Structure formats: structure tokens, C-alpha cells
Short mmCIF file of C-alpha atoms and ligand atoms in Angstrom, two decimals:
data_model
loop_
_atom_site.label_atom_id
_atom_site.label_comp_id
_atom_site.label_asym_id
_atom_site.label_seq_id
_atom_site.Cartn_x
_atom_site.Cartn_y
_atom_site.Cartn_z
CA UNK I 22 -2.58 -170.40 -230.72
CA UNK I 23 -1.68 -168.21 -227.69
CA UNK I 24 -1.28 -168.71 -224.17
CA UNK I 25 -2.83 -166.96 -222.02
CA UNK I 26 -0.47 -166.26 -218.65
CA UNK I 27 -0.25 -164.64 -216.00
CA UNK I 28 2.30 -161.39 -215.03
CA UNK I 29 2.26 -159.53 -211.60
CA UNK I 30 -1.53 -159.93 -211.16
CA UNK I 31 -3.03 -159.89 -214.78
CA UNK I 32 -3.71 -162.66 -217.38
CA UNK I 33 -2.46 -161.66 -220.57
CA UNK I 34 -1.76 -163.46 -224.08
CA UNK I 35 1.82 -164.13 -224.32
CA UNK I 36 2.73 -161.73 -226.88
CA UNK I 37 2.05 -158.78 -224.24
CA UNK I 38 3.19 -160.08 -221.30
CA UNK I 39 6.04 -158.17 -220.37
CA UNK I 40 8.83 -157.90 -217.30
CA UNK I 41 11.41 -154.95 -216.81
CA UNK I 42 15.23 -155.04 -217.85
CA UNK I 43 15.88 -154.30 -214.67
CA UNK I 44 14.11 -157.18 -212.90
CA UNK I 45 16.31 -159.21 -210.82
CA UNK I 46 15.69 -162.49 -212.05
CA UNK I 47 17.20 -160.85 -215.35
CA UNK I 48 20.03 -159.10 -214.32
CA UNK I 49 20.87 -161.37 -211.52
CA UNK I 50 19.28 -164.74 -211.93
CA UNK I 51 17.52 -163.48 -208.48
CA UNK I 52 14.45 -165.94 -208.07
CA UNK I 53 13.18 -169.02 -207.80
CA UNK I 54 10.74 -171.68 -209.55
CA UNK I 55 8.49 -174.29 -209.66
CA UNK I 56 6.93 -176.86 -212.59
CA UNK I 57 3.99 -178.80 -211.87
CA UNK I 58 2.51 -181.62 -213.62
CA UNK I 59 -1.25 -181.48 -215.17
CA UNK I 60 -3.03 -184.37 -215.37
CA UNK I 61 -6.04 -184.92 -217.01
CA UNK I 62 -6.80 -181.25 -216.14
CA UNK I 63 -5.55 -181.36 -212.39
CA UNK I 64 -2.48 -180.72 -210.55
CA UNK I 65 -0.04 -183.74 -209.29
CA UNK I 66 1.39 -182.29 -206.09
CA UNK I 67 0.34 -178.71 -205.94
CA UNK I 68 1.06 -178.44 -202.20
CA UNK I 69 4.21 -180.11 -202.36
CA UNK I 70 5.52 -177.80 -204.60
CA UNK I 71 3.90 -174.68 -202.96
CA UNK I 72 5.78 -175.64 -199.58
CA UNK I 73 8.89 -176.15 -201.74
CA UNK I 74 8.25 -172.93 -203.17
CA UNK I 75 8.14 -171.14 -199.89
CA UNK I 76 11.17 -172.76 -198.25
CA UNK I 77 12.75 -171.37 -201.61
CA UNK I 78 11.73 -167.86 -200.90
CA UNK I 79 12.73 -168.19 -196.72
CA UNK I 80 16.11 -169.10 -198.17
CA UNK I 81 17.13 -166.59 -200.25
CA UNK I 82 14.77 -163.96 -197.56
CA UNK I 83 12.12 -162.96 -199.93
CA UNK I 84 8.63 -162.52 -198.84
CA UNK I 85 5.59 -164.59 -200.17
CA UNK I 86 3.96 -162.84 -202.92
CA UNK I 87 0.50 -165.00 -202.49
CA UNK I 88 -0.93 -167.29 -200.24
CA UNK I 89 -0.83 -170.73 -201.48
CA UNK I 90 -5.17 -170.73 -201.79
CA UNK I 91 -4.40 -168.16 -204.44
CA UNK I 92 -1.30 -169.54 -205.88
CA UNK I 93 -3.92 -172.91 -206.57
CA UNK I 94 -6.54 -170.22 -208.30
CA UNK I 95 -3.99 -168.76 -210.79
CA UNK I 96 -2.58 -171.91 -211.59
CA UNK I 97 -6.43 -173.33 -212.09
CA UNK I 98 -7.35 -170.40 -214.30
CA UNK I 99 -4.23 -171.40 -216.39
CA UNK I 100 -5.26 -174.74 -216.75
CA UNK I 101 -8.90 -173.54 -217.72
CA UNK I 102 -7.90 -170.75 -219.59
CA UNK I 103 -5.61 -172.91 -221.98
CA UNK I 104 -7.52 -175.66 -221.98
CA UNK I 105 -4.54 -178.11 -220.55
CA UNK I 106 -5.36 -181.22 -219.75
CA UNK I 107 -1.56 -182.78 -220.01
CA UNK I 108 1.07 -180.58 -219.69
CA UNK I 109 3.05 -178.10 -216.94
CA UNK I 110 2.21 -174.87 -215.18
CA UNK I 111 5.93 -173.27 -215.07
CA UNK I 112 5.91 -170.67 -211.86
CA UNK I 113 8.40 -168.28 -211.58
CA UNK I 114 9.04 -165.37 -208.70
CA UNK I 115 12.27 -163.12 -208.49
CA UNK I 116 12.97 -160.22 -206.20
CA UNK I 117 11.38 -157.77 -208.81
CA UNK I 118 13.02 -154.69 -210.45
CA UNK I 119 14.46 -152.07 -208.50
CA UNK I 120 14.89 -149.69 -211.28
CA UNK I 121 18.31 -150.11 -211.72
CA UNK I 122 21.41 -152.30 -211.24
CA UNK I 123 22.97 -153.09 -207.85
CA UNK I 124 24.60 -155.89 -206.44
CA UNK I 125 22.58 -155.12 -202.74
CA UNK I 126 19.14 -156.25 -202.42
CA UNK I 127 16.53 -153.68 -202.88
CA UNK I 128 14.25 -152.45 -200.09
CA UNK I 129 12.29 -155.35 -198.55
CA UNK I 130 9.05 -153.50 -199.80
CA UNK I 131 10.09 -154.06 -203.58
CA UNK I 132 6.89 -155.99 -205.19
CA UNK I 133 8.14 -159.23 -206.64
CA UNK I 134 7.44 -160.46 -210.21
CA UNK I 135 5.52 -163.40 -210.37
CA UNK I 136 4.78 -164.77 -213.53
CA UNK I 137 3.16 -168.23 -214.05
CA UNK I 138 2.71 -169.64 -217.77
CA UNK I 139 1.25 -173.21 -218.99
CA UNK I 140 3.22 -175.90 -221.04
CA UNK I 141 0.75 -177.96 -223.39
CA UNK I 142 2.31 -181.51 -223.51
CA UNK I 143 -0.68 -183.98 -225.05
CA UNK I 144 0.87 -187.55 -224.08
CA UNK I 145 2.85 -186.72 -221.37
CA UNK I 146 1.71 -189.29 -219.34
CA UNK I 147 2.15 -192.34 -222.12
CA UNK I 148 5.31 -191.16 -223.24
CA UNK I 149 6.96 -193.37 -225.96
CA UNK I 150 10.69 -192.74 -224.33
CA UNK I 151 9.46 -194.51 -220.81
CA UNK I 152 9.15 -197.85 -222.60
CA UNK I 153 12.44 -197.97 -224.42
CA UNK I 154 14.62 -195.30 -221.60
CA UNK I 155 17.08 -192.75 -221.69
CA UNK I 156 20.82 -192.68 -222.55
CA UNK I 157 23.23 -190.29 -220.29
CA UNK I 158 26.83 -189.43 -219.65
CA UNK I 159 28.40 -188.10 -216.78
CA UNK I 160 29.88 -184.25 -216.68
CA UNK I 161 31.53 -182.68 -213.54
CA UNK I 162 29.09 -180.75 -211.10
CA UNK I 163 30.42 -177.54 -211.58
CA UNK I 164 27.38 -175.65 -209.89
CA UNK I 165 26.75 -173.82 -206.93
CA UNK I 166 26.52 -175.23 -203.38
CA UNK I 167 22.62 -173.98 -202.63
CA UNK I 168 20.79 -176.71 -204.83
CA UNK I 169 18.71 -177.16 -202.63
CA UNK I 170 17.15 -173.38 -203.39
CA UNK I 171 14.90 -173.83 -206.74
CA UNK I 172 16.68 -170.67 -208.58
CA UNK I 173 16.43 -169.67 -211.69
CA UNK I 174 20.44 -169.98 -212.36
CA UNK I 175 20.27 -172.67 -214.92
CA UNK I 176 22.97 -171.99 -216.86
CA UNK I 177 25.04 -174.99 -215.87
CA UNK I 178 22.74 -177.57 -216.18
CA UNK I 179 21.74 -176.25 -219.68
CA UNK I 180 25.37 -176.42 -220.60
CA UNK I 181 25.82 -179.98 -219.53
CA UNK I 182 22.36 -180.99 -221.77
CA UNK I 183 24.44 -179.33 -224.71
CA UNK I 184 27.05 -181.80 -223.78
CA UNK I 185 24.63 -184.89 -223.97
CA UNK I 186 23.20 -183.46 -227.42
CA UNK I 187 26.64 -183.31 -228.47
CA UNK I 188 27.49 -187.15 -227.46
CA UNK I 189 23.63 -188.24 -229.12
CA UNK I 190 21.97 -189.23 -225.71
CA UNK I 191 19.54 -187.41 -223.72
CA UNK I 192 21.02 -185.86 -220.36
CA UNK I 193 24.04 -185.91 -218.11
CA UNK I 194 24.53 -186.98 -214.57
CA UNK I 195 26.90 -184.49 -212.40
CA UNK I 196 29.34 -185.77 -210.88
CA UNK I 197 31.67 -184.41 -207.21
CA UNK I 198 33.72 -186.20 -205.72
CA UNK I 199 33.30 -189.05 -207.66
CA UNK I 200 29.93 -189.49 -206.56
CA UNK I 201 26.28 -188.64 -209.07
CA UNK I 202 24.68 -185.77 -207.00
CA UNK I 203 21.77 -185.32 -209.85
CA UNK I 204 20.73 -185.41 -213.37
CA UNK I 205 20.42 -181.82 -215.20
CA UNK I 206 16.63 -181.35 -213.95
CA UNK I 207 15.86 -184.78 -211.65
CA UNK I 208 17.03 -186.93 -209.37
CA UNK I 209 19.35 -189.99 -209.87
CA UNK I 210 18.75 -193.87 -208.85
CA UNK I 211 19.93 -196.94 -209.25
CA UNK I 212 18.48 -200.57 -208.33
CA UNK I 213 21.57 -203.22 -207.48
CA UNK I 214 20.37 -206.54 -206.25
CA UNK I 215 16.18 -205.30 -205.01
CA UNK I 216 17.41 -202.11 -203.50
CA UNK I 217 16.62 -198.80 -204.57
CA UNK I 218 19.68 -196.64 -203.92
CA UNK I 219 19.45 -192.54 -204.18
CA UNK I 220 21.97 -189.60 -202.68
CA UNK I 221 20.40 -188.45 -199.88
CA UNK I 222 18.86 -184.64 -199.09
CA UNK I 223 21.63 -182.11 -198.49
CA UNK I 224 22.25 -178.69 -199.65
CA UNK I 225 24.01 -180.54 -203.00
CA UNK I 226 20.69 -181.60 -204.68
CA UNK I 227 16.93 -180.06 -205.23
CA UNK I 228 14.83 -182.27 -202.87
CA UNK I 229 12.54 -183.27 -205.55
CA UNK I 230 8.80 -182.83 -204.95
CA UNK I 231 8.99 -186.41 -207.45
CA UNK I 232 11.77 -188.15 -205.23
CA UNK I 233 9.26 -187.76 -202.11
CA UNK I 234 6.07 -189.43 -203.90
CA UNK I 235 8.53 -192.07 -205.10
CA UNK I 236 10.17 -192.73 -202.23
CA UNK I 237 6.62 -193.02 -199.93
CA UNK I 238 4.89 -195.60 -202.62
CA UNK I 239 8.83 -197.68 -202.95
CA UNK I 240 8.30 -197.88 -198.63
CA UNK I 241 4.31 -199.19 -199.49
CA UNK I 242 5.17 -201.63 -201.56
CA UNK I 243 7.87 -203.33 -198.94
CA UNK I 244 11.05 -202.18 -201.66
CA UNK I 245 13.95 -201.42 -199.78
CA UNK I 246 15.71 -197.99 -200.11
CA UNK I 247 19.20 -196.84 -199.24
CA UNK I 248 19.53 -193.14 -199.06
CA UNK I 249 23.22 -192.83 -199.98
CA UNK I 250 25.70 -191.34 -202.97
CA UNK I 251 26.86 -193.72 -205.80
CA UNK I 252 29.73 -193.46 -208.30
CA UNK I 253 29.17 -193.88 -212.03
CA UNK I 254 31.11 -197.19 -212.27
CA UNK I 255 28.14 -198.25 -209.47
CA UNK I 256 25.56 -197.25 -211.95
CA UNK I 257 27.43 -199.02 -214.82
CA UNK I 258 27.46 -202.42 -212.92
CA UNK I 259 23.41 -201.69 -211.22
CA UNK I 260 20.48 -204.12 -212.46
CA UNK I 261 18.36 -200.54 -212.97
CA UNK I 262 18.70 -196.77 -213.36
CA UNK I 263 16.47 -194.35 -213.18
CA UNK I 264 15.51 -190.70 -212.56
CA UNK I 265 12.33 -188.58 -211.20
CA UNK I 266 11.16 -185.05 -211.84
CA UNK I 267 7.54 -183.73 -212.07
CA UNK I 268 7.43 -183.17 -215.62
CA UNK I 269 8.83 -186.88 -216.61
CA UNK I 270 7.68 -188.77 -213.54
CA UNK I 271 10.01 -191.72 -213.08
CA UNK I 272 12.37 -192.33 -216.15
CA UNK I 273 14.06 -195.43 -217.13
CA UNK I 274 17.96 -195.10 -217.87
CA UNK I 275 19.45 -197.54 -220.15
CA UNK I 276 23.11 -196.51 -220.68
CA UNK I 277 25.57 -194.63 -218.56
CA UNK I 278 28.31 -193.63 -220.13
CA UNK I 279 28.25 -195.87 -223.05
CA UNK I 280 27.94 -198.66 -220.55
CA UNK I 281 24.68 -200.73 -220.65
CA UNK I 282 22.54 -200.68 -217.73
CA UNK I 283 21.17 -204.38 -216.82
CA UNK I 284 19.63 -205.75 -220.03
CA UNK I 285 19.63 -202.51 -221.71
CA UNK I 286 15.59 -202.07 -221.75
CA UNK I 287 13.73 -200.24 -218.36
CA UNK I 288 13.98 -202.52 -215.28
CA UNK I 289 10.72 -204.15 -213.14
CA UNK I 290 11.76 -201.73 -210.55
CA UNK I 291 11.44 -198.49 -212.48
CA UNK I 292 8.27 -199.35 -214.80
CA UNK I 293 6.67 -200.75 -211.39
CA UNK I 294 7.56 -197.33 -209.69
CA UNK I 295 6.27 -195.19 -212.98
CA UNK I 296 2.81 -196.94 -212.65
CA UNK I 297 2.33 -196.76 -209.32
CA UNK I 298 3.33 -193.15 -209.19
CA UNK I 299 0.92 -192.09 -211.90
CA UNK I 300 -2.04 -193.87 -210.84
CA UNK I 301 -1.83 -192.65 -207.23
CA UNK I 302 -0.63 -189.00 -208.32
CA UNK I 303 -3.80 -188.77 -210.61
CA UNK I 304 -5.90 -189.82 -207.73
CA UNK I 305 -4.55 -187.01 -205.61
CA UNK I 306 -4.49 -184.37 -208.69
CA UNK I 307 -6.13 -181.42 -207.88
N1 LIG F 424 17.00 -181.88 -209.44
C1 LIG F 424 17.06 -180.81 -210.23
C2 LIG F 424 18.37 -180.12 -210.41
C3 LIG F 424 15.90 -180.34 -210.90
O1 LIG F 424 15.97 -179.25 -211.69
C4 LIG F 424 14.68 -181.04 -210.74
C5 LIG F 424 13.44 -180.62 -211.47
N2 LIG F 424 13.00 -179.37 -211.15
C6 LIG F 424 14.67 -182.17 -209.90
C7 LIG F 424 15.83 -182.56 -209.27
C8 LIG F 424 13.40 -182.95 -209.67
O2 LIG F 424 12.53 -182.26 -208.80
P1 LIG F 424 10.95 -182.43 -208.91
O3 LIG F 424 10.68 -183.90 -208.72
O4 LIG F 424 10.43 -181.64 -207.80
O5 LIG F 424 10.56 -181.95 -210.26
#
């Protein structure tokens, strides 16, 4: 069946919804984005992503094209409208079409594009993968050094998926300096001796909306966290791995680089942190 979404104002079924060739975010990979979770009909985090969302725009100077009260309405209306009750609302705004092609921004007046669509994913929250976890390999971090910004320029990290399809496991971890700075779409951890180890914020990773939630109920529950970078061969030798991101929620990781993590099945740590985060996030769903 068809989606209804949402383009510049208007809900529309997919089939009609339509954005110039000239738009930025085509020509230029000039905008930003944001995925957030439904569950059981409500948002997980909708104001940590909306804040995320605007420090996105400030960065890249591009205005708001809502407030965040009617950023929440649109994304309701998709849920409604599409009857999701597991799933993602995928947001995306770029600096809008100018009517042609120039390297120079257009005039700060230039309406943005905004276009918001919904992701049906039934089971999302009991997924099968969780229980058994993931398989990666490492690639070089060949990206830019803004990844902090949410943009749209996702080339790269699709290209290093393509290299974990072609070596049969799931995703990649990039790698500078010798050091993981993040999986292809989530944050990195590992778990050596009770500790919970992750790189800490900079401009070289997204600051995940997931990491923060994590992070907070880890401190609750009295598990100790050390914000710093780790090398793959750390990872290889860790009792746990693991990664976040709003539409898996906290991910075991079993293998790194053909190396088996721990006892090869998700770790206490990680299935502990998975239940914790989805019973508190559907308490404060929206
Ligand atoms: N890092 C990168 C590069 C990502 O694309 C994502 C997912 N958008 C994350 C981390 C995780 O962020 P979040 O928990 O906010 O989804």
C-alpha cells in the first residue's frame, strides 16, 4: 500500500511527492537528517533528535523551517496516517532549490525542502538478530571531518556496507588513526573487564541521540564508562561489543574482523543495556 508523506507543507501518497532537480540536497548533498524510532505508535526521543536537528541546521547556517511543536504534529500525522506502530519517521531538510546550479549558497530567504516519510518495521523492537548479534569488519574512515553535522552525504558509509556484504557480515567499523571512530550508521562499544568503553564526542563522530539514553541508564545502574577511542585489536580481545542507533537500539557484536568477540553470543552487558533502554524509551515515547 502507499505511504502517505509529507513534502514542503502537504501530505501526499508517495507516488506524487515530488522535489526539484535543482534542490540542493540533490545536486549538492546540502542538508541534513534525522530517523526516529516508533514505538508502539509513539516517538522514542523526539526532542532529542529535534535539538540534534537544529544544532545540524546552526552548523551548516540554515534557518529552522518549523518549530519543533510542529515538527512533533507532522511526524504524529505520519504515524496516524500510516498506521505505524513499529517502525521510523525518516526527516530530511536541505537548503532547497535555487533554480539552478551554483557552488555559493543561495539567498538566505530560499524556502527549504522538508520532507518527512514513515518506515513500517513490524518487530523492530523483538528483533531476531539482537539475540544471536552482528558480524563486522573494519574499513578506513575515509569521510569528512564534520560528523558531527547529520548530512545527507552518505555515500561513504554506504560504500563501506557494500564492503561488509561483500565479506558476508553485516557492517563495518571505520577506522583513523588506528582507532574505531563509528560503525556505518551507530556508535561503537566495547565492554573489557565491567567497563563500558566508547570514543568520546568530537567533530569525528554523530553524537548519537541512542549513545546519550545509553550512556544515562549505564551511569543508573552503577556500570562504569570510559569515554575514550579503541583500536580493533582492543575490540578483538574485549569480553563485549556493541553498537547504538535509534533505529536498532543497542546491538550485540559478535565478531570483529573474523575475530570472536568473548564467547561469540551477545554479552550481559549489552542485552542488559538493550532492555533497559527499551523499557524506559517506551515509557518516555511520545
Ligand atoms: N553514527 C552515525 C554515523 C550514524 O549515522 C548514526 C545513526 N544516524 C549514529 C551514529 C547513531 O545515532 P542515533 O543514536 O542518534 O541514531
Amino acid at each position: 500500500m502507499s505511504r502517505t508523506v509529507y513534502v514542503n507543507g502537504a501530505y501526499l501518497p508517495e507516488e506524487e511527492a515530488t522535489v526539484s532537480i535543482f534542490d540542493r540536497g540533490f545536486l549538492m548533498a546540502d542538508g541534513v537528517y534525522e530517523v526516529t524510532s516508533v514505538l508502539d505508535g509513539k516517538l522514542v526521543d523526539f526532542q532529542g533528535h529535534a535539538i540534534r536537528l537544529e544544532r545540524s541546521l546552526k552548523e551548516l547556517d540554515m534557518a529552522q523551517p518549523m518549530s519543533t511543536e510542529e515538527l512533533l504534529a507532522v511526524h504524529r500525522e505520519l504515524v496516524s496516517r500510516n498506521d505505524i506502530v513499529e517502525g521510523m519517521i525518516y526527516l530530511q531538510v536541505t537548503r532547497g532549490n535555487p533554480g539552478d546550479r551554483d557552488f555559493a549558497y543561495p539567498p538566505a530567504d530560499t524556502p527549504p525542502t522538508v520532507v518527512m516519510f514513515t518506515q513500517n518495521k513490524p518487530g523492530l523492537a523483538d528483533s531476531p538478530v539482537a539475540k544471536t548479534g552482528i558480524k563486522v569488519i573494519s574499513v578506513e574512515d575515509l569521510r569528512w571531518g564534520r560528523r558531527d553535522i547529520k548530512t545527507v552525504q552518505l555515500l561513504y558509509p554506504s560504500m563501506a556496507k557494500m564492503a561488509a556484504k561483500a565479506a558476508k557480515v553485516d557492517d563495518a567499523w571505520l577506522v583513523e588513526d588506528g582507532k574505531v571512530t563509528e560503525g556505518t550508521s551507530n556508535n561503537t562499544y566495547i565492554v573489557k573487564g565491567g567497563t563500558i568503553i566508547t570514543r568520546e564526542l568530537s567533530h569525528d563522530i554523530l553524537h548519537g541521540i541512542t549513545r546519550a539514553a545509553v550512556l544515562r541508564f549505564a551511569a543508573e545502574a552503577q556500570m562504569q564508562v570510559e569515554e575514550r577511542a579503541f583500536t580493533i585489536e582492543e575490540a578483538q580481545a574485549a569480553d563485549e561489543a556493541f553498537f547504538t542507533s535509534a533505529s536498532a537500539f543497542v546491538m550485540p557484536v559478535v565478531e570483529v574482523d573474523g575475530a570472536q568477540i568473548g564467547s561469540g553470543a551477545p554479552g550481559p552487558v549489552a542485552t542488559r543495556l538493550r532492555e533497559i533502554y527499551l523499557e524506559e524509551s517506551l515509557k518516555a515515547a511520545i
